[in-house]
Amino acid sequence: MSDRIDCPNPDCKKSLAPTITGKYRHHLLPASKIPCDFGGTVIPKEEAECPSESSSTPATSTTAPSAESPPDDAKERAEHATSSTPSSSSPPEEADAASTTAPASPALPGVTEYAERLDELVAEVDQRWRQRVQARLVTPFSQPAPVEVEQPPLFSQPAGRLSEAPAEPMTDLGKELTARFKEIFYAYDNRRSADNRSAQTTMGPSEVGTPCDRRLALSLMRMPAVNPGGDGWAAFVGTCIHAGLAEMFLWANHGTGRFAVETELRYDSAIVPKGTADLIDRTLFMLDDHKCQGRWSRNKLKSQGPIPTYRVQAHVYAHGARKKGERIEHVAIVSWPRDESTLDDLYVWTEPYRPDIVAEAFARVEGLKEWVEVKTVEVKEWYPDANELEVKARVAGDLDVAADCRFCPFYLPNARSITEGCNGKR
């Protein structure tokens, strides 16, 4: 095309269209990714003002609605295109034609300077980017390549689970010792659990928050427990950790009076008369309840908050501490990692003390106790030949259940009747 300009670079000679700023467009040398040195330089005046007879015709033939429009019309359309208030008599087609046929000098002041500065900024950014890529700069905060460490870090465990694929099978003596140790533990745990059940004649703060009405009713009626809650090892580990934590906070107290450990509490309730708080922090005015949890339970606490049983238990403890004269403003549930080798995943959930939660929990238990007493009388009238266990089962059978059966002392999945155990179904 006669209106284009050849690049003066002998290695380039590309045909370039004139720009409104009077400069060569940025372009690359043929068959390479190297920018041409003449990109952004000013076009010589004699080349920029070189007229062409056919330059106006192709430009207007592709955009203008009529190829026979005189030059004066183009000048008038350019003035309309640069006006702040467009004329209603000029159609959009004429405005498009004016944008291609307008003279090189812009109508608005400062347009040329702005376009020149924009081209300079684009060239500077492009140059800086290319220099960084070529030099492969490294940021000052980049870290060196990791160094292989021969010794494992502290508390790290070897890969794999040795309990599933032991390096050496147990000897006959080892198997015999394993069986004897388990037998001793189960006998000890069963005896300890039986002593606790026989000694406990009332309900504790750890029970009043359960969302299961049937479990509360069975506990109120002193139904015999049928679910030991696993083999007892997790509860045993939790008991040992609680004892260790009590010793630790007694040491941390060091006579200052900041921490109160294993504090006996009393309540104005015949159903829940007493309890024992794990820890009272008199500096933070907080009651802390220790929970020894596995990873699954701790992740659930992080994402969903505590289960209703734990939340109500903490507030009931706080209520008892306040009745004892302690200043309690917050409650905390401390999730100690039971199956981790470090305390990196220790998690603490906190909440301001809520007396309404305590009042609602005690009212619910009191109301359920009255309902059980009335229902027991009715069942005995309807079934005069039923024994005590059958009466309790019929009373509890009309109550709703909740999805917290795993550690419920009355849960028996395959039970055919509540006299055998609760199967978790209505």
PDB file of C-alpha atoms in Angstrom, residues 24 50 55 85 97-98 103 110 131 135 191 223 233 237 249 264 266 268 276 281 311 335 393 417 421 426:
ATOM      1  CA  TYR A  24       7.487   3.725  13.982  1.00  0.00           C
ATOM      2  CA  CYS A  50       4.232  11.699   1.540  1.00  0.00           C
ATOM      3  CA  SER A  55      -4.769   6.318   0.456  1.00  0.00           C
ATOM      4  CA  THR A  85     -21.652  16.106  22.979  1.00  0.00           C
ATOM      5  CA  ALA A  97     -15.543   7.010   8.834  1.00  0.00           C
ATOM      6  CA  ALA A  98     -14.256  10.156  10.537  1.00  0.00           C
ATOM      7  CA  PRO A 103      -6.121  14.399   9.750  1.00  0.00           C
ATOM      8  CA  GLY A 110      -2.573  16.756  24.977  1.00  0.00           C
ATOM      9  CA  GLN A 131      16.265  -8.070  30.555  1.00  0.00           C
ATOM     10  CA  ALA A 135      19.503 -12.419  32.978  1.00  0.00           C
ATOM     11  CA  ARG A 191     -13.067 -53.398  87.694  1.00  0.00           C
ATOM     12  CA  MET A 223     -30.476 -48.334  83.368  1.00  0.00           C
ATOM     13  CA  TRP A 233      -7.583 -47.931  76.176  1.00  0.00           C
ATOM     14  CA  VAL A 237      -4.904 -42.784  78.092  1.00  0.00           C
ATOM     15  CA  PHE A 249      -0.503 -26.928  86.266  1.00  0.00           C
ATOM     16  CA  GLU A 264     -14.847 -29.638  93.347  1.00  0.00           C
ATOM     17  CA  ARG A 266     -21.635 -27.939  93.798  1.00  0.00           C
ATOM     18  CA  ASP A 268     -28.535 -26.485  93.397  1.00  0.00           C
ATOM     19  CA  THR A 276     -15.110 -31.401  89.044  1.00  0.00           C
ATOM     20  CA  ASP A 281      -7.333 -19.595  85.280  1.00  0.00           C
ATOM     21  CA  ARG A 311     -20.185 -26.999  75.142  1.00  0.00           C
ATOM     22  CA  SER A 335      -7.995 -30.244  72.599  1.00  0.00           C
ATOM     23  CA  ALA A 393     -37.561 -49.857  78.236  1.00  0.00           C
ATOM     24  CA  SER A 417     -35.316 -54.408  72.493  1.00  0.00           C
ATOM     25  CA  GLY A 421     -29.756 -52.076  74.895  1.00  0.00           C
ATOM     26  CA  ARG A 426     -36.844 -44.829  67.279  1.00  0.00           C
TER      27      ARG A 426
END
